Structure formats: C-alpha cells, structure tokens
Coordinates of C-alpha atoms in Angstrom, one line a residue:
Chain A
X1 CA -19.9 7.5 -50.0
X2 CA -19.4 8.7 -53.5
X3 CA -20.5 5.5 -55.2
X4 CA -22.6 7.0 -57.9
X5 CA -20.4 9.4 -59.5
X6 CA -21.7 13.0 -59.1
X7 CA -24.8 12.7 -56.8
X8 CA -24.3 10.8 -53.6
X9 CA -27.6 9.7 -52.3
X10 CA -28.7 8.3 -48.9
X11 CA -29.1 4.8 -50.1
X12 CA -29.5 4.1 -53.7
X13 CA -32.3 6.1 -55.2
X14 CA -33.8 7.5 -52.0
X15 CA -33.4 11.2 -53.0
X16 CA -33.6 11.4 -56.7
X17 CA -35.5 8.5 -58.1
X18 CA -39.1 9.3 -57.4
X19 CA -40.5 6.6 -59.5
X20 CA -41.4 8.1 -62.9
X21 CA -40.0 5.8 -65.7
X22 CA -39.7 8.6 -68.1
X23 CA -37.1 10.6 -66.2
X24 CA -33.7 10.7 -67.7
X25 CA -30.9 9.8 -65.4
X26 CA -29.0 12.5 -63.6
X27 CA -25.7 11.6 -65.4
X28 CA -27.3 12.1 -68.7
X29 CA -28.5 15.5 -67.6
X30 CA -25.0 16.5 -66.5
X31 CA -23.6 14.9 -69.6
X32 CA -24.8 17.7 -71.8
X33 CA -23.3 20.3 -69.6
X34 CA -20.0 18.5 -69.9
X35 CA -20.4 18.7 -73.7
X36 CA -20.9 22.5 -73.4
X37 CA -17.6 23.0 -71.6
X38 CA -15.2 25.5 -73.1
X39 CA -18.0 27.0 -74.9
X40 CA -20.0 30.2 -75.0
X41 CA -23.8 30.2 -74.6
X42 CA -25.5 33.5 -76.0
X43 CA -28.9 35.1 -75.4
X44 CA -30.8 35.6 -78.5
X45 CA -34.2 37.0 -79.0
X46 CA -34.9 36.2 -82.7
X47 CA -34.1 33.3 -85.0
X48 CA -32.0 35.6 -87.0
X49 CA -29.9 36.4 -83.8
X50 CA -29.7 32.5 -83.1
X51 CA -28.3 31.9 -86.7
X52 CA -25.8 34.6 -86.0
X53 CA -24.8 32.9 -82.6
X54 CA -24.5 29.6 -84.3
X55 CA -22.4 30.9 -87.1
X56 CA -20.1 32.6 -84.7
X57 CA -19.4 29.3 -82.8
X58 CA -21.8 29.5 -80.0
X59 CA -22.2 26.1 -78.4
X60 CA -25.7 26.8 -77.4
X61 CA -28.3 29.6 -77.3
X62 CA -30.6 30.9 -74.7
X63 CA -34.0 31.9 -76.2
X64 CA -35.8 34.7 -74.5
X65 CA -38.1 37.7 -75.3
X66 CA -35.6 40.4 -73.8
X67 CA -32.1 40.4 -72.7
X68 CA -31.4 41.3 -69.2
X69 CA -30.4 44.8 -70.1
X70 CA -33.8 45.3 -71.7
X71 CA -35.6 43.7 -68.7
X72 CA -33.9 46.3 -66.4
X73 CA -34.9 49.2 -68.9
X74 CA -38.4 47.9 -69.2
X75 CA -39.3 47.3 -65.6
X76 CA -42.5 45.5 -64.7
X77 CA -42.7 41.7 -64.1
X78 CA -40.4 39.5 -66.3
X79 CA -41.9 36.1 -67.2
X80 CA -41.3 33.0 -69.2
X81 CA -41.0 33.9 -73.0
X82 CA -43.7 32.9 -75.4
X83 CA -43.2 29.3 -76.3
X84 CA -43.9 30.2 -79.9
X85 CA -40.8 32.2 -80.1
X86 CA -38.8 29.5 -78.3
X87 CA -40.1 26.9 -80.8
X88 CA -39.1 29.2 -83.7
X89 CA -35.6 29.6 -82.4
X90 CA -35.3 26.0 -81.8
X91 CA -36.2 25.4 -85.5
X92 CA -33.7 27.7 -86.8
X93 CA -30.5 26.2 -85.4
X94 CA -28.9 22.7 -84.6
X95 CA -27.1 23.7 -81.5
X96 CA -28.8 23.3 -78.1
X97 CA -31.6 25.8 -77.1
X98 CA -32.0 26.9 -73.6
X99 CA -34.9 28.9 -72.0
X100 CA -35.6 30.8 -68.7
X101 CA -38.3 30.1 -66.3
X102 CA -39.0 32.1 -63.1
X103 CA -37.6 30.9 -59.8
X104 CA -40.0 28.5 -58.2
X105 CA -42.3 28.5 -61.1
X106 CA -42.6 24.7 -62.0
X107 CA -45.5 25.3 -64.3
X108 CA -43.4 27.4 -66.6
X109 CA -40.7 24.6 -66.3
X110 CA -43.2 21.9 -67.4
X111 CA -44.1 24.1 -70.4
X112 CA -40.6 24.5 -71.5
X113 CA -40.0 20.7 -71.1
X114 CA -43.0 20.1 -73.2
X115 CA -41.7 22.1 -76.1
X116 CA -38.5 20.3 -75.8
X117 CA -35.8 22.8 -74.9
X118 CA -32.4 21.2 -74.1
X119 CA -32.0 23.1 -70.8
X120 CA -34.1 25.3 -68.4
X121 CA -32.5 28.2 -66.6
X122 CA -34.2 28.9 -63.3
X123 CA -33.3 32.4 -63.5
X124 CA -33.1 35.4 -61.1
X125 CA -33.2 37.6 -63.8
X126 CA -37.0 37.1 -64.3
X127 CA -39.2 38.1 -61.5
X128 CA -39.2 35.6 -58.5
X129 CA -42.3 33.4 -58.4
X130 CA -41.6 31.6 -55.2
X131 CA -39.9 33.6 -52.4
X132 CA -39.0 30.7 -50.3
X133 CA -38.5 27.6 -52.6
X134 CA -36.9 26.7 -55.9
X135 CA -38.4 24.1 -58.2
X136 CA -37.8 20.5 -57.4
X137 CA -35.6 19.8 -60.3
X138 CA -35.4 16.0 -60.0
X139 CA -39.1 15.9 -61.0
X140 CA -38.1 16.8 -64.5
X141 CA -36.6 15.0 -67.4
X142 CA -35.1 18.3 -68.8
X143 CA -32.0 19.4 -67.1
X144 CA -31.6 22.6 -65.3
X145 CA -29.0 25.3 -64.7
X146 CA -29.3 27.7 -61.8
X147 CA -27.2 30.5 -60.5
X148 CA -25.4 31.0 -57.4
X149 CA -23.3 33.4 -55.5
X150 CA -21.2 31.1 -53.2
X151 CA -20.6 27.6 -52.6
X152 CA -23.5 27.0 -50.3
X153 CA -25.9 28.2 -52.7
X154 CA -24.4 26.2 -55.6
X155 CA -24.7 23.0 -53.5
X156 CA -28.2 23.7 -52.4
X157 CA -29.3 24.0 -56.1
X158 CA -27.4 20.9 -56.9
X159 CA -29.2 19.0 -54.1
X160 CA -32.5 20.2 -55.6
X161 CA -31.5 18.7 -58.8
X162 CA -29.5 21.3 -60.8
X163 CA -27.3 19.6 -63.4
X164 CA -25.2 22.8 -64.3
X165 CA -24.4 25.8 -62.2
X166 CA -23.5 29.4 -63.2
X167 CA -22.5 32.3 -61.3
X168 CA -25.3 34.9 -60.9
X169 CA -23.1 38.0 -61.7
X170 CA -25.2 41.2 -62.2
X171 CA -27.0 40.4 -65.5
X172 CA -27.7 43.2 -68.0
X173 CA -25.1 45.6 -66.5
X174 CA -22.1 44.6 -68.6
X175 CA -20.2 45.0 -65.5
X176 CA -18.0 41.9 -64.6
X177 CA -17.3 42.8 -60.9
X178 CA -20.2 40.8 -59.6
X179 CA -19.4 37.6 -61.6
X180 CA -15.8 37.8 -60.3
X181 CA -16.8 38.2 -56.8
X182 CA -19.2 35.1 -57.2
X183 CA -16.5 32.9 -58.8
X184 CA -13.8 33.8 -56.4
X185 CA -16.1 33.1 -53.6
X186 CA -17.1 29.6 -54.9
X187 CA -13.5 28.8 -55.9
X188 CA -12.1 30.0 -52.6
X189 CA -14.5 28.0 -50.6
X190 CA -13.6 24.9 -52.6
X191 CA -10.1 25.6 -51.8
X192 CA -10.5 26.0 -48.2
X193 CA -12.7 22.7 -48.2
X194 CA -9.9 20.7 -50.0
X195 CA -7.4 21.5 -47.2
X196 CA -9.9 21.1 -44.3
X197 CA -9.7 18.1 -41.8
X198 CA -12.5 15.7 -42.6
X199 CA -14.0 16.1 -39.2
X200 CA -14.5 19.9 -39.7
X201 CA -16.7 19.3 -42.7
X202 CA -19.9 18.8 -40.7
X203 CA -19.6 22.2 -39.1
X204 CA -18.5 23.8 -42.5
X205 CA -21.5 22.3 -44.0
X206 CA -23.7 23.9 -41.4
X207 CA -21.9 27.2 -41.8
X208 CA -22.6 27.4 -45.5
X209 CA -26.1 25.9 -45.1
X210 CA -25.4 23.1 -47.7
X211 CA -26.2 19.4 -47.5
X212 CA -23.3 17.5 -45.9
X213 CA -23.1 14.8 -48.5
X214 CA -22.6 17.4 -51.3
X215 CA -20.0 19.2 -49.3
X216 CA -18.1 15.9 -48.9
X217 CA -18.5 15.1 -52.5
X218 CA -17.1 18.5 -53.5
X219 CA -14.3 17.8 -51.1
X220 CA -13.4 14.5 -52.6
X221 CA -13.7 15.8 -56.3
X222 CA -11.7 19.0 -55.4
X223 CA -14.2 21.1 -57.5
X224 CA -18.1 21.6 -57.8
X225 CA -19.8 18.3 -58.6
X226 CA -21.2 19.8 -61.8
X227 CA -20.1 22.0 -64.6
X228 CA -19.7 25.7 -63.6
X229 CA -20.1 28.4 -66.0
X230 CA -19.7 32.3 -65.8
X231 CA -22.6 34.5 -66.3
X232 CA -23.7 37.9 -65.7
X233 CA -21.9 41.0 -67.1
X234 CA -19.4 39.4 -69.7
X235 CA -19.2 42.0 -72.4
X236 CA -15.7 41.6 -74.0
X237 CA -13.3 38.8 -74.9
X238 CA -11.0 39.8 -72.0
X239 CA -14.1 39.3 -69.7
X240 CA -14.5 35.8 -71.1
X241 CA -10.8 35.0 -70.7
X242 CA -10.7 36.3 -67.2
X243 CA -13.7 34.1 -66.2
X244 CA -12.1 31.0 -67.8
X245 CA -8.7 31.6 -66.1
X246 CA -10.5 32.1 -62.8
X247 CA -11.6 28.5 -63.1
X248 CA -15.0 28.5 -64.9
X249 CA -15.9 25.8 -67.4
X250 CA -17.5 28.2 -69.9
X251 CA -19.2 31.4 -70.4
X252 CA -22.9 32.7 -70.9
X253 CA -22.9 36.1 -72.7
X254 CA -26.4 37.8 -72.4
X255 CA -26.8 41.4 -73.4
X256 CA -23.0 41.6 -74.1
X257 CA -23.3 40.4 -77.6
X258 CA -26.5 41.8 -79.3
X259 CA -26.4 45.1 -77.4
X260 CA -22.9 45.8 -78.7
X261 CA -22.2 47.7 -82.0
X262 CA -21.1 44.7 -84.0
X263 CA -22.6 41.4 -82.7
X264 CA -21.3 39.0 -85.1
X265 CA -17.7 40.1 -84.7
X266 CA -17.9 40.3 -80.9
X267 CA -19.6 37.0 -80.7
X268 CA -16.8 35.4 -82.7
X269 CA -14.3 37.1 -80.6
X270 CA -15.7 36.0 -77.4
X271 CA -15.9 32.3 -78.7
X272 CA -12.3 32.4 -79.5
X273 CA -11.4 34.0 -76.2
X274 CA -13.1 31.1 -74.3
X275 CA -10.9 28.7 -76.2
X276 CA -7.6 30.6 -76.1
X277 CA -8.2 32.1 -72.7
X278 CA -4.5 31.5 -71.6
X279 CA -3.1 32.8 -74.8
X280 CA -2.6 36.6 -74.5
X281 CA -1.4 36.9 -78.3
X282 CA -4.7 35.5 -79.6
X283 CA -6.8 37.5 -77.1
X284 CA -5.1 40.7 -78.3
X285 CA -5.6 39.8 -81.9
X286 CA -9.3 39.1 -81.3
X287 CA -9.9 42.2 -79.1
X288 CA -8.8 44.5 -82.0
X289 CA -11.3 46.6 -83.8
X290 CA -14.4 45.1 -82.3
X291 CA -16.7 48.2 -82.3
X292 CA -18.5 49.5 -79.3
X293 CA -19.1 47.3 -76.4
X294 CA -22.5 47.5 -74.6
X295 CA -22.6 50.6 -72.5
X296 CA -23.3 48.9 -69.2
X297 CA -24.2 50.1 -65.6
X298 CA -22.1 51.1 -62.8
X299 CA -23.0 49.3 -59.7
X300 CA -22.1 52.0 -57.3
X301 CA -25.4 53.6 -58.3
X302 CA -28.0 52.9 -55.7
X303 CA -30.8 52.6 -58.1
X304 CA -29.7 49.6 -59.7
X305 CA -31.7 46.6 -58.7
X306 CA -29.4 43.7 -57.6
X307 CA -30.9 40.6 -59.3
X308 CA -28.3 38.5 -57.6
X309 CA -29.8 39.0 -54.1
X310 CA -33.4 38.0 -55.2
X311 CA -33.0 34.5 -53.9
X312 CA -30.8 32.3 -51.9
Chain B
X1 CA 5.2 6.0 -75.3
X2 CA 4.6 9.0 -77.5
X3 CA 2.1 11.7 -76.5
X4 CA -1.7 11.4 -77.3
X5 CA -3.1 14.7 -78.3
X6 CA -6.7 15.8 -77.5
X7 CA -8.3 18.5 -79.7
X8 CA -9.0 21.2 -77.0
X9 CA -11.1 23.7 -79.0
X10 CA -14.3 23.0 -77.0
X11 CA -16.2 20.2 -75.2
X12 CA -15.2 17.2 -73.2
X13 CA -11.4 17.5 -73.6
X14 CA -10.7 17.5 -69.9
X15 CA -12.7 14.3 -69.5
X16 CA -10.6 12.5 -72.2
X17 CA -7.3 13.9 -70.6
X18 CA -8.5 12.7 -67.3
X19 CA -9.1 9.1 -68.4
X20 CA -5.8 8.9 -70.0
X21 CA -4.3 10.0 -66.8
X22 CA -5.9 7.1 -65.1
X23 CA -4.3 4.9 -67.5
X24 CA -0.9 6.6 -67.0
X25 CA -0.7 8.3 -70.4
X26 CA -0.1 12.0 -70.8
X27 CA -2.7 13.8 -72.8
X28 CA -1.9 17.1 -74.6
X29 CA -4.3 19.9 -75.5
X30 CA -4.1 20.6 -79.2
X31 CA -5.4 24.3 -80.0
X32 CA -3.1 25.2 -82.9
X33 CA -1.9 23.3 -86.0
X34 CA 1.7 23.3 -84.9
X35 CA 0.9 21.4 -81.8
X36 CA -0.1 18.4 -84.1
X37 CA 3.4 17.8 -84.9
X38 CA 4.2 16.9 -81.3
X39 CA 1.8 14.1 -80.9
X40 CA 1.5 10.6 -82.5
X41 CA -2.2 10.0 -82.1
X42 CA -5.3 12.3 -81.5
X43 CA -8.6 12.4 -79.8
X44 CA -11.4 14.5 -80.9
X45 CA -13.7 14.9 -78.1
X46 CA -17.4 15.3 -77.7
X47 CA -18.9 18.8 -77.7
X48 CA -20.5 20.9 -80.3
X49 CA -19.3 20.0 -83.7
X50 CA -20.4 23.4 -85.3
X51 CA -18.5 25.3 -82.5
X52 CA -15.4 23.2 -83.1
X53 CA -15.5 23.5 -86.9
X54 CA -15.8 27.4 -86.6
X55 CA -12.7 27.6 -84.2
X56 CA -10.7 25.1 -86.3
X57 CA -11.5 27.2 -89.3
X58 CA -10.3 30.4 -87.6
X59 CA -6.9 28.9 -86.9
X60 CA -6.4 27.0 -89.8
X61 CA -6.5 23.7 -88.4
X62 CA -8.4 21.7 -91.1
X63 CA -5.5 21.2 -93.5
X64 CA -3.3 20.0 -90.5
X65 CA -6.0 17.6 -89.2
X66 CA -6.5 16.2 -92.7
X67 CA -2.9 15.7 -93.2
X68 CA -2.7 14.0 -89.8
X69 CA -5.4 11.4 -90.9
X70 CA -3.8 10.9 -94.3
X71 CA -0.5 10.0 -92.7
X72 CA -2.2 7.1 -91.1
X73 CA -1.9 8.3 -87.6
X74 CA -4.4 7.0 -85.1
X75 CA -7.4 9.2 -84.5
X76 CA -10.4 8.6 -82.4
X77 CA -13.7 10.8 -82.6
X78 CA -16.2 10.6 -80.0
X79 CA -19.6 12.1 -81.0
X80 CA -18.7 15.5 -82.4
X81 CA -15.5 13.9 -83.2
X82 CA -17.2 11.3 -85.1
X83 CA -18.9 14.0 -87.3
X84 CA -15.5 15.6 -87.8
X85 CA -14.1 12.4 -89.3
X86 CA -16.9 11.3 -91.4
X87 CA -16.8 11.8 -95.2
X88 CA -20.5 12.5 -95.4
X89 CA -22.9 14.1 -93.0
X90 CA -26.6 15.0 -92.8
X91 CA -28.8 17.1 -90.4
X92 CA -26.3 20.0 -90.6
X93 CA -26.9 23.5 -89.9
X94 CA -27.8 25.9 -92.7
X95 CA -24.7 26.4 -94.9
X96 CA -23.2 23.0 -93.5
X97 CA -19.9 22.7 -91.6
X98 CA -16.5 21.8 -92.7
X99 CA -15.3 18.1 -91.9
X100 CA -12.0 16.5 -91.6
X101 CA -13.1 13.2 -93.3
X102 CA -11.4 10.1 -93.6
X103 CA -14.0 7.7 -92.3
X104 CA -16.1 6.2 -95.1
X105 CA -19.5 6.5 -93.7
X106 CA -22.7 8.7 -93.7
X107 CA -23.4 10.3 -90.3
X108 CA -26.6 11.9 -89.1
X109 CA -26.1 14.8 -86.7
X110 CA -28.4 14.8 -83.7
X111 CA -30.0 11.6 -84.9
X112 CA -31.9 10.9 -81.9
X113 CA -33.2 14.3 -81.2
X114 CA -32.4 17.0 -78.6
X115 CA -31.5 16.7 -75.0
X116 CA -34.9 15.1 -73.9
X117 CA -34.0 12.2 -76.2
X118 CA -30.6 11.7 -74.8
X119 CA -30.1 8.5 -73.0
X120 CA -27.8 5.9 -71.6
X121 CA -28.0 2.3 -72.6
X122 CA -26.1 -0.9 -72.3
X123 CA -24.4 -1.5 -75.6
X124 CA -23.4 -4.9 -76.8
X125 CA -19.5 -4.7 -77.6
X126 CA -18.2 -8.1 -78.5
X127 CA -15.2 -7.0 -80.3
X128 CA -14.2 -4.6 -77.5
X129 CA -14.7 -7.3 -74.8
X130 CA -12.6 -9.9 -76.7
X131 CA -9.6 -7.4 -77.1
X132 CA -9.9 -5.7 -73.7
X133 CA -11.7 -8.1 -71.6
X134 CA -14.3 -7.3 -69.2
X135 CA -18.1 -7.6 -69.6
X136 CA -19.6 -8.0 -73.0
X137 CA -21.7 -4.8 -72.5
X138 CA -20.6 -1.1 -72.3
X139 CA -22.7 1.6 -70.7
X140 CA -22.9 4.0 -73.5
X141 CA -24.1 7.7 -72.8
X142 CA -25.7 9.3 -75.8
X143 CA -26.1 13.1 -75.5
X144 CA -27.8 14.7 -78.5
X145 CA -25.9 11.9 -80.4
X146 CA -25.2 11.4 -84.1
X147 CA -25.6 7.9 -85.7
X148 CA -24.1 6.4 -88.5
X149 CA -26.5 5.4 -91.2
X150 CA -24.2 3.7 -93.8
X151 CA -20.7 2.6 -93.8
X152 CA -18.2 1.7 -96.6
X153 CA -16.8 -1.8 -97.2
X154 CA -13.6 -1.2 -95.4
X155 CA -15.2 0.0 -92.1
X156 CA -15.6 -2.6 -89.1
X157 CA -18.7 -2.0 -87.1
X158 CA -18.0 -2.5 -83.4
X159 CA -21.4 -1.6 -81.8
X160 CA -24.9 -0.8 -83.0
X161 CA -28.2 0.2 -81.6
X162 CA -31.7 -0.8 -82.5
X163 CA -34.1 2.0 -83.5
X164 CA -37.8 1.6 -83.9
X165 CA -38.8 1.9 -87.6
X166 CA -41.3 4.8 -87.0
X167 CA -38.6 6.8 -85.3
X168 CA -36.3 6.0 -88.2
X169 CA -38.7 7.7 -90.6
X170 CA -39.2 10.8 -88.4
X171 CA -35.5 11.5 -88.5
X172 CA -35.3 10.9 -92.2
X173 CA -38.2 12.5 -93.9
X174 CA -36.6 12.3 -97.2
X175 CA -36.0 8.7 -97.0
X176 CA -38.6 6.6 -98.8
X177 CA -37.0 3.4 -99.7
X178 CA -37.4 1.9 -96.2
X179 CA -41.2 1.4 -96.3
X180 CA -40.8 -2.3 -96.4
X181 CA -39.3 -2.4 -93.1
X182 CA -42.1 -0.7 -91.1
X183 CA -42.8 -2.7 -88.1
X184 CA -39.4 -4.4 -87.8
X185 CA -36.6 -2.7 -86.0
X186 CA -33.7 -1.0 -87.8
X187 CA -30.3 -0.6 -86.4
X188 CA -28.1 2.4 -86.6
X189 CA -24.2 2.0 -86.2
X190 CA -22.8 3.7 -83.1
X191 CA -19.0 2.6 -83.1
X192 CA -16.8 1.8 -86.0
X193 CA -13.1 1.3 -86.9
X194 CA -11.5 1.8 -90.1
X195 CA -7.8 1.1 -90.2
X196 CA -6.4 3.5 -87.7
X197 CA -9.5 5.7 -87.3
X198 CA -11.9 4.9 -84.5
X199 CA -15.2 6.6 -84.0
X200 CA -18.1 6.4 -81.3
X201 CA -21.3 8.1 -81.2
X202 CA -21.4 7.8 -77.4
X203 CA -19.2 9.2 -74.7
X204 CA -16.8 6.7 -73.0
X205 CA -15.0 9.6 -71.4
X206 CA -18.1 10.2 -69.2
X207 CA -17.7 6.8 -67.6
X208 CA -15.2 5.2 -65.4
X209 CA -14.9 2.2 -67.8
X210 CA -11.5 2.9 -69.6
X211 CA -11.8 -0.1 -72.1
X212 CA -12.2 2.2 -75.2
X213 CA -9.4 4.4 -74.3
X214 CA -7.1 1.4 -73.8
X215 CA -8.3 -0.1 -77.1
X216 CA -7.5 3.2 -78.8
X217 CA -4.0 3.4 -77.0
X218 CA -3.2 -0.1 -78.3
X219 CA -4.0 1.2 -81.9
X220 CA -1.5 3.9 -81.2
X221 CA 1.2 1.6 -80.0
X222 CA 0.7 -0.9 -82.8
X223 CA 1.3 1.9 -85.2
X224 CA 4.4 3.0 -83.5
X225 CA 6.4 0.0 -83.7
X226 CA 5.5 -3.6 -84.4
X227 CA 6.4 -4.2 -80.7
X228 CA 3.6 -5.8 -78.8
X229 CA 4.5 -4.5 -75.3
X230 CA 1.2 -2.6 -74.3
X231 CA 1.5 0.6 -72.5
X232 CA 0.8 1.1 -68.8
X233 CA -2.7 -0.5 -69.4
X234 CA -2.1 -2.8 -66.5
X235 CA -4.1 -0.7 -64.2
X236 CA -7.1 -1.0 -66.4
X237 CA -7.1 -4.7 -66.2
X238 CA -7.3 -5.0 -62.4
X239 CA -10.5 -2.8 -62.4
X240 CA -12.3 -5.0 -64.8
X241 CA -12.2 -8.0 -62.3
X242 CA -14.4 -6.2 -59.9
X243 CA -17.9 -5.1 -60.7
X244 CA -18.0 -1.6 -62.0
X245 CA -18.7 0.8 -59.1
X246 CA -18.6 4.4 -59.8
X247 CA -19.8 4.6 -63.4
X248 CA -20.8 8.0 -64.6
X249 CA -20.6 10.9 -64.8
X250 CA -16.9 11.6 -64.1
X251 CA -14.8 14.8 -64.2
X252 CA -11.2 15.4 -63.6

C-alpha cells in the first residue's frame, strides 16, 4: 500500500534502496521539485543569460550549449554540454541549475552529478544514447526529470527513479500543440483512472504498460505522484497560462525566451503568467508590447524531426 | 476561525494549503496586496526566494507585507519564507533581493549548498513537543536550505542543527573569528519564534506531521481573542498517538 508517501515499494527498500549510503532519499529528491512548483525554468547558454533569467524571476535555469531550436538547425549528434560551461553558469546564479544528459547515457549523468548540478534532465532533445533503456535513476543522488507523452510513459520513468516529470512537447518549435496533446493525454488518463473500479486497474496498468503499484498510487493520489511541468514549445505568456490551467505544476521555457526579440521582457512576462495564470487581466497586461516571439516551426511540415517519438 | 492566507506567488503553497485542510482550516491563496486584508494570519511557503521577491515587487506586495508584519499579525515563513522575514541576509544573488523583514536575525541563503547537499534529519524539538505533544523529534526536510547564523535577544530558538566546523568555514569564507572553534561542532539555528513571527529553515509542509501547522494556528487564535478554545486541531492529536506512518513527501 502507499505507506511511504510517493514511491510504494515491494517491501521496504526492495526497489530503491540498493545499499549506497550516500544516496539521498527519494523524498528529498522530490522535495526540490515541489519547491519549483508554480515557477518557470529557462534554458540558458551563457552566464549572462543565466543572470537575465534570475533577474526576471526564473526559479531555476537549464544550462546547455545550444537551445533546442539551434540543435534542430545545427543537426548532427547533440550531446551533454561542456561541464566547464555548466560550472560557470552555476557560479553566476543562486537559483538551482539543471543540465541535460542523453537518454540512457549514465556516464554523462555521473559527470553532471560530479559537478554538482541540482537536477539532471534525461532529455530526448539530445541524441538518444540507448535505444532500449533509460538510466536507472535510483543509482544516483542527484534527482532526475524526464519527459513523457502519456501516463504510461510518466509512470515508467517514475518507477525508474525520476523525481519530476515534464511533458515532451516538441522542443525547439515554439509550437504548443504537442505539449497540449501530451498534457491532455496524461490528465485524461488520470481522470479515467480516478473513476475506475479498483479491480479494473490491473488491466489498465497492462494496457498503458506501467507498473501496477505506480498506477494504483496515481489513482489514490488523484494525480501523478510527482511534480508535473509543461515543456516543449512554450513561447508566450498565454502559452504558459494555458499549460498551468490545463493542470501543470510549472513551465519549462527553452528556445522561447532567448530566441525572442526581447528576452528579458518576455522572461518576466512568462514568470508573471505562471503565477497569475487564472487572472486574464494580468495576462493581458503582461502580454502587451513584448516584441517578437520566436518564429517557430509548423509541425505539418514532414521534414521536422519529432523528438518526442525518439523514446518510450 | 478567521482565514489563514498562504502567499501563492510560487513554491509549495499547495502543500501548505493541503496540511491546513487536513487540520480543518481553509487556506486562502494570496497573490495581490488587497487579498491580505481578508486574512488574519499568513504563511510564506518554501520555493525560490528570488522568484517570489521579483513577483512581489511587480505587484507592489512588499509594503502590504511589511504592514501586515508590523500590525503584529501572525506570520510563518518556511525556508524561502524565512529569508523574506529576516532583517539581514547573506549569500544573496548579485544585486541582492528585497526582504520583508521583521525577524531580528541574520540568515544565510543556501547555507548547506545545492541539491546534492539537501537532506532530511531528525530534529530535536523540545518546545514543539511540549506544546503540541507527540515525539520529541521532528523529521526535518532541508532542500537547498538557509540557516540562521545569529539571532537578536527577543528571538526564541526552537530548533538547531549541528554543523561540522570545516563546513562552517567553507560557507563563510569571509568569517575569520571562528578559528578557535575548529575541531568542535558549531550549531546553526533552524527554527525560531519572535512574538508572532515563526520561521523554519526546513519544510514541515512536505511531511504528514502537522504539529508545526497546529502550533502556528494556535499563535493565530491567541492573537485573535484571549479565548483559549483551540481550533479544530483535535484531528491532529489523534494521529500523534500512533506511530507516524506516511511521512513524506506529500502533495494535495
């Protein structure tokens, strides 16, 4: 039963305590995500951008060499950023710093943990390193955030040890449609689950290919067992408010801020929108005179690679 | 019972409202200055204090918050909230941040370090146990937590935490006067009360132990009238007789 809060384990400690004394407890990992709720996490590529994000009110920054829009434009293989850059960004701000590693690339994750990032994003935006397996995130002291397109994927990541979930959306396109699709899928499945007879949960868990204990926990809590952020295509304050109203706990903004015409203004506006998401007057006020939004990519174009489908 | 406000700019405000709900009290989200007039006490939740400070600036909340504190209304700050209430803070971002002030202490932001240094521990809380019952320890969750380095004479210390001396020096490179203590342990203060101000560096809202919340609610009723009838905190007492089961983290 759900006797340990978020993660129900088969007998105490069987799944997630594998013996290393230095690992932090799962609740401490989830705790930082809970402190990020209601906030905006921005992608930054230089310490100067990180300072702009901090001054605008970002609750954390994601440090990388190239924002997703540029990864798309550049092509080739996208890997973990140079740790030197991440260290410089970490030194320049007092808010949490996150960094991305490739899916399944636990060595990159070990390096990021060694330089002391606050969160690691196992990201489909970078080139996949392991086609079949994600990282066993229980082995790490640093918490992980992973992307999902539906409830089953979210629960699989959580069972692997993710302490925070975000929608995958379609990163680097400035197009919110995929993020909306993913969040509606997760929320919709949670709603179905909440109303379901307990006996039917076994088959439901099989259908969405998720561990039964996590599905049952989701049913009992009435929501995902971890903090659920929106990501992938947020470009305007209205986008941020939309995702918050759809039920997300916060917002990641990647290319949307620093690829726009006036990053500092837009960043501040998006931060305000994430707090006042249900107040249209404030939203209208902050949306005025923001300059150019990032151009974005239309997903009906078949040449656009769908990062969200790279992993399950 | 009057309403309890929870500053809802960012952070763990939903978690605080959930604990209040479990105690039978309605928590009101506060995002604008006018809303402060509808509540008789305020909780400032954990989160990113720089983000909350920016949002409070945009909406001109600081004057209203300072007024609230000055009027002697009960205010409780957890983690980021503690930073807001402190009179003096170090470890700030470039350019500093605005504080509400009122609590006579010096707080150090992110004292223990970043997320890899976050931890949970059993804190000894004799004062809380004597007022609220229950075990003499409380499971404190410290997430990139601040710590109180010094307090003024009016401030009552409710809990502290030992820190090895070499770690103390790392976090305070400018502090020389503590050389004589190298080798022995120093303590930092993690929970204080000054009149109607309560502040904790850890996060009671992340646990199922509701004692800090009921302690705060009693502060609120004591202020309202002299009447001693406590609020619907009866539910909390029942839980404490059994061993704490679900502890943390908890959401809505």
